[in-house]
Coordinates of C-alpha atoms in Angstrom, one line a residue:
M1 CA -33.5 -32.2 -60.3
V2 CA -35.4 -29.8 -58.0
M3 CA -33.3 -27.8 -55.6
S4 CA -34.6 -27.8 -51.8
K5 CA -36.0 -25.0 -50.4
P6 CA -32.9 -23.1 -48.0
I7 CA -34.0 -23.6 -44.0
A8 CA -34.2 -20.6 -42.0
C9 CA -34.0 -21.8 -38.4
S10 CA -33.4 -19.8 -34.9
R11 CA -33.2 -22.5 -32.5
M12 CA -30.7 -20.9 -30.7
Y13 CA -33.3 -18.4 -29.7
N14 CA -36.1 -19.8 -29.5
L15 CA -37.0 -19.9 -26.0
S16 CA -40.6 -20.4 -26.1
P17 CA -43.4 -21.0 -28.7
H18 CA -44.0 -17.4 -28.5
I19 CA -40.5 -16.4 -29.1
R20 CA -40.3 -19.0 -31.8
G21 CA -43.2 -17.5 -33.4
L22 CA -42.0 -14.0 -33.8
W23 CA -38.6 -15.5 -35.1
D24 CA -40.7 -17.4 -37.9
A25 CA -42.6 -14.4 -38.6
L26 CA -39.3 -11.9 -38.9
F27 CA -37.9 -15.2 -41.0
A28 CA -41.2 -14.5 -43.4
L29 CA -40.6 -11.1 -44.0
V30 CA -36.8 -12.1 -45.2
S31 CA -38.3 -14.3 -47.4
V32 CA -40.6 -11.9 -49.0
H33 CA -38.4 -9.4 -49.7
S34 CA -35.3 -11.5 -50.4
G35 CA -37.8 -13.3 -52.9
V36 CA -36.0 -16.5 -51.7
E37 CA -38.7 -19.0 -50.5
L38 CA -37.8 -20.6 -47.2
E39 CA -38.6 -23.4 -45.1
I40 CA -38.8 -22.2 -41.4
I41 CA -38.0 -25.3 -39.2
A42 CA -37.5 -25.9 -35.5
H43 CA -35.0 -28.4 -34.9
A44 CA -36.3 -28.4 -31.5
A45 CA -33.8 -29.5 -28.7
P46 CA -32.5 -31.7 -27.7
A47 CA -31.8 -32.2 -31.7
P48 CA -27.7 -31.5 -31.7
L49 CA -26.8 -28.6 -33.1
A50 CA -24.0 -29.8 -34.9
E51 CA -26.6 -31.9 -37.3
L52 CA -28.5 -28.3 -37.7
W53 CA -25.0 -26.6 -38.8
A54 CA -24.1 -29.5 -41.0
R55 CA -26.9 -29.0 -43.2
P56 CA -26.3 -28.6 -47.0
D57 CA -29.7 -26.8 -47.3
M58 CA -28.9 -23.5 -44.7
G59 CA -30.5 -20.9 -45.5
A60 CA -30.3 -18.4 -42.8
V61 CA -29.6 -20.3 -39.5
F62 CA -28.4 -19.0 -36.4
M63 CA -24.8 -20.6 -35.5
C64 CA -22.7 -19.9 -32.1
G65 CA -19.6 -17.7 -32.9
Y66 CA -17.5 -20.3 -31.2
P67 CA -17.6 -23.4 -33.3
F68 CA -17.8 -21.3 -36.3
S69 CA -14.8 -20.0 -35.2
R70 CA -13.0 -23.4 -34.9
M71 CA -13.8 -24.4 -37.9
P72 CA -11.3 -24.6 -40.8
E73 CA -11.6 -21.5 -43.0
G74 CA -12.5 -23.0 -46.1
A75 CA -15.4 -25.1 -44.1
R76 CA -16.6 -22.2 -42.6
P77 CA -20.2 -21.6 -43.9
V78 CA -21.4 -18.0 -45.3
A79 CA -21.3 -15.5 -43.0
L80 CA -25.1 -13.7 -43.6
A81 CA -25.3 -11.3 -40.9
A82 CA -25.7 -11.0 -37.1
P83 CA -28.2 -8.9 -34.4
V84 CA -27.7 -5.6 -32.8
S85 CA -29.8 -5.6 -30.0
S86 CA -31.1 -2.8 -28.4
E87 CA -29.5 -3.2 -25.3
A88 CA -26.5 -0.8 -23.6
W89 CA -23.9 -3.9 -23.6
T90 CA -24.1 -4.0 -27.9
L91 CA -22.4 -1.0 -27.7
D92 CA -24.9 -0.7 -31.0
Q93 CA -22.5 -3.1 -33.0
P94 CA -23.8 -6.7 -33.5
L95 CA -22.1 -7.7 -30.2
Y96 CA -23.6 -9.8 -27.2
A97 CA -22.3 -11.0 -23.8
S98 CA -23.5 -13.5 -21.0
H99 CA -25.1 -12.5 -18.1
I100 CA -23.6 -14.4 -15.0
L101 CA -27.1 -15.5 -13.0
V102 CA -27.6 -16.4 -9.5
A103 CA -31.1 -17.2 -7.5
S104 CA -31.8 -14.0 -5.5
T105 CA -31.7 -16.0 -2.2
G106 CA -29.2 -18.6 -3.2
P107 CA -25.7 -18.4 -1.8
V108 CA -24.0 -16.1 -4.1
N109 CA -24.1 -12.5 -3.2
A110 CA -21.1 -11.0 -4.2
V111 CA -18.7 -11.6 -7.2
A112 CA -16.2 -13.1 -4.8
D113 CA -18.4 -15.8 -3.8
L114 CA -18.1 -17.4 -7.5
A115 CA -14.8 -18.7 -7.0
A116 CA -16.6 -21.5 -4.8
A117 CA -19.6 -21.8 -6.4
R118 CA -21.3 -24.7 -7.8
W119 CA -21.3 -23.4 -11.3
G120 CA -23.7 -24.9 -14.1
W121 CA -22.8 -24.9 -17.9
T122 CA -25.0 -25.5 -21.3
V123 CA -22.0 -27.1 -23.4
R124 CA -18.7 -26.8 -24.0
D125 CA -18.7 -25.6 -27.4
S126 CA -20.9 -22.8 -26.5
Q127 CA -19.3 -19.3 -26.5
S128 CA -22.4 -17.6 -23.8
G129 CA -22.7 -20.7 -21.9
Y130 CA -19.6 -22.2 -21.5
H131 CA -16.4 -20.3 -22.6
A132 CA -17.3 -16.7 -21.6
A133 CA -18.1 -17.7 -17.8
R134 CA -14.3 -19.2 -18.2
S135 CA -13.1 -16.0 -19.2
Y136 CA -15.3 -14.2 -16.8
L137 CA -13.5 -16.4 -14.0
A138 CA -9.4 -16.2 -15.3
G139 CA -9.9 -12.8 -15.5
R140 CA -10.7 -12.5 -11.4
F141 CA -9.2 -15.8 -10.1
A142 CA -6.3 -17.1 -12.6
G143 CA -4.0 -19.6 -10.4
T144 CA -6.4 -19.6 -7.3
M145 CA -9.5 -21.3 -8.3
K146 CA -10.3 -25.0 -7.0
Q147 CA -11.4 -28.5 -8.5
S148 CA -15.2 -27.6 -7.7
T149 CA -18.5 -29.3 -8.4
T150 CA -19.9 -27.9 -11.6
V151 CA -23.0 -29.5 -13.3
G152 CA -23.8 -30.3 -17.2
P153 CA -24.1 -29.8 -20.0
L154 CA -27.3 -28.0 -19.3
L155 CA -27.8 -27.8 -23.2
N156 CA -29.3 -24.2 -23.2
P157 CA -30.5 -21.0 -21.5
S158 CA -33.6 -22.8 -20.0
G159 CA -31.4 -25.4 -18.7
I160 CA -29.4 -23.2 -16.6
V161 CA -32.4 -21.3 -15.3
A162 CA -34.0 -24.2 -14.3
A163 CA -31.1 -25.5 -12.8
L164 CA -31.1 -22.1 -10.7
K165 CA -34.1 -22.2 -9.7
E166 CA -34.2 -25.9 -8.4
G167 CA -31.4 -25.0 -6.3
R168 CA -28.8 -27.8 -8.4
I169 CA -26.2 -24.8 -9.2
D170 CA -25.4 -22.0 -8.0
A171 CA -24.3 -19.8 -10.5
G172 CA -24.9 -20.0 -14.6
A173 CA -24.0 -17.7 -17.7
I174 CA -26.7 -17.2 -20.0
D175 CA -26.2 -15.2 -23.7
A176 CA -27.7 -11.6 -22.1
Y177 CA -29.6 -11.7 -25.8
A178 CA -31.5 -14.8 -24.6
F179 CA -32.3 -13.2 -21.3
Q180 CA -33.3 -10.1 -23.0
L181 CA -35.9 -11.9 -25.1
L182 CA -37.0 -13.9 -21.4
S183 CA -37.3 -10.5 -20.0
L184 CA -39.0 -9.2 -22.8
H185 CA -41.6 -12.1 -23.3
E186 CA -41.8 -14.7 -20.7
R187 CA -40.9 -12.4 -17.5
D188 CA -42.0 -15.6 -15.4
A189 CA -39.3 -17.7 -16.6
I190 CA -36.4 -15.6 -14.9
D191 CA -38.6 -15.0 -11.7
G192 CA -36.2 -15.4 -8.3
L193 CA -33.3 -14.8 -10.5
R194 CA -30.9 -11.9 -10.8
I195 CA -28.2 -10.7 -13.0
L196 CA -25.0 -10.8 -10.6
A197 CA -22.3 -9.8 -13.6
T198 CA -22.2 -9.1 -17.6
T199 CA -18.8 -10.6 -19.5
D200 CA -17.4 -8.4 -22.0
P201 CA -19.0 -8.3 -25.4
L202 CA -18.0 -10.3 -28.1
P203 CA -19.1 -11.4 -31.9
A204 CA -22.7 -12.3 -31.5
P205 CA -24.1 -15.7 -32.8
L206 CA -24.5 -15.0 -36.9
L207 CA -27.2 -16.1 -39.1
V208 CA -25.2 -18.4 -42.1
A209 CA -25.8 -20.2 -45.2
A210 CA -24.3 -23.6 -46.5
Q211 CA -21.6 -23.0 -48.6
T212 CA -23.3 -25.1 -51.2
L213 CA -26.2 -22.2 -51.4
P214 CA -25.7 -20.6 -54.6
S215 CA -24.5 -17.0 -54.6
D216 CA -27.5 -15.0 -55.6
I217 CA -29.8 -16.5 -53.4
A218 CA -27.0 -16.0 -50.2
T219 CA -26.7 -12.6 -51.2
A220 CA -30.3 -11.6 -51.7
L221 CA -30.8 -13.4 -48.1
Q222 CA -28.2 -10.9 -46.8
Q223 CA -29.5 -7.6 -48.5
S224 CA -32.6 -8.7 -46.7
L225 CA -31.7 -8.8 -43.7
V226 CA -29.4 -5.8 -43.4
T227 CA -32.0 -3.5 -44.7
L228 CA -35.0 -5.9 -42.8
H229 CA -35.0 -2.4 -40.5
E230 CA -35.5 0.3 -43.2
T231 CA -39.4 -1.1 -43.6
P232 CA -41.9 -0.4 -41.2
E233 CA -42.6 -3.7 -41.1
G234 CA -39.2 -4.6 -40.8
A235 CA -38.6 -2.6 -37.9
A236 CA -41.8 -3.5 -36.1
A237 CA -40.7 -7.4 -36.3
L238 CA -37.1 -6.4 -35.0
E239 CA -38.7 -4.5 -32.0
R240 CA -40.5 -7.3 -31.1
L241 CA -37.5 -9.5 -30.4
G242 CA -35.5 -6.7 -28.9
L243 CA -33.4 -5.8 -32.0
R244 CA -32.2 -2.8 -34.0
R245 CA -31.3 -4.2 -36.9
F246 CA -29.0 -7.0 -38.5
S247 CA -25.4 -6.0 -39.7
A248 CA -22.9 -7.7 -41.9
V249 CA -20.2 -9.0 -39.9
A250 CA -16.7 -10.4 -41.0
P251 CA -16.1 -14.1 -40.3
S252 CA -12.5 -13.0 -38.9
A253 CA -14.1 -11.1 -36.5
Y254 CA -14.8 -14.3 -34.4
D255 CA -11.3 -15.8 -34.7
V256 CA -10.8 -13.8 -30.8
L257 CA -13.2 -16.4 -29.3
P258 CA -10.9 -19.4 -29.3
Q259 CA -8.2 -17.3 -28.6
R260 CA -10.2 -16.0 -25.9
A261 CA -11.5 -19.7 -24.7
D262 CA -7.5 -21.1 -25.0
D263 CA -6.4 -18.5 -22.6
A264 CA -8.8 -18.9 -19.8
D265 CA -7.9 -22.8 -19.6
R266 CA -4.9 -22.2 -19.1
R267 CA -5.2 -19.5 -16.7
L268 CA -7.7 -21.1 -14.7
G269 CA -5.9 -24.7 -14.8
I270 CA -8.9 -26.6 -13.9
S271 CA -11.5 -28.6 -16.2
W272 CA -15.3 -28.5 -16.1

């Protein structure tokens, strides 16, 4: 029986054809350095991410930490590494945050206005586009927020950006690394928007492999990722994506995410 090529996919951060091309180039380097022939796929929206994360041929696929953390330990895919952005909010660790975005000329002018704002959200199992915003609000308006109009699912950061520009929502949270990529390569996409606040840094989305992937292949891919910055071509590919390096991560680091989400649900007392 011939084994299919392991897949690589940056769907979570494929914010434009140009950005996807940069990720494809990085995965091609990982493939060469690891000696593992990867099939690089798009799995483009609106194809469900859950279908991607269930594939038995995952080799290096970005996965949100929240659904990863909600899986039973024995069912989780293999954690390979997570990116370390060049932005200050990473604390030079494999962390990320969410930016609370508003329209520059919209009705939200200060954090106090967020309690009554029309919020947009991506999907309910997203840390950056759903739970980060609710945790942020719980820390400031616990027990005082009233049920208000929300808009979702908006699917991804591009959906939040579009809804803000069209005036369908007043505020929304997007992955701060996704915002960094847009700032670097698609400035027009975020014109007219501003960052009102940034949430606490938490474990970043990670590259995972399927449990069924032979361990020597997973190890080779992980080693290639965490040493990529040590080569000139790897460092250049990372820099184009606003990254310093990839770092190995402990699966247990993600256990804080459902704890924070459940706490926010209790403290807010309202549903979206």
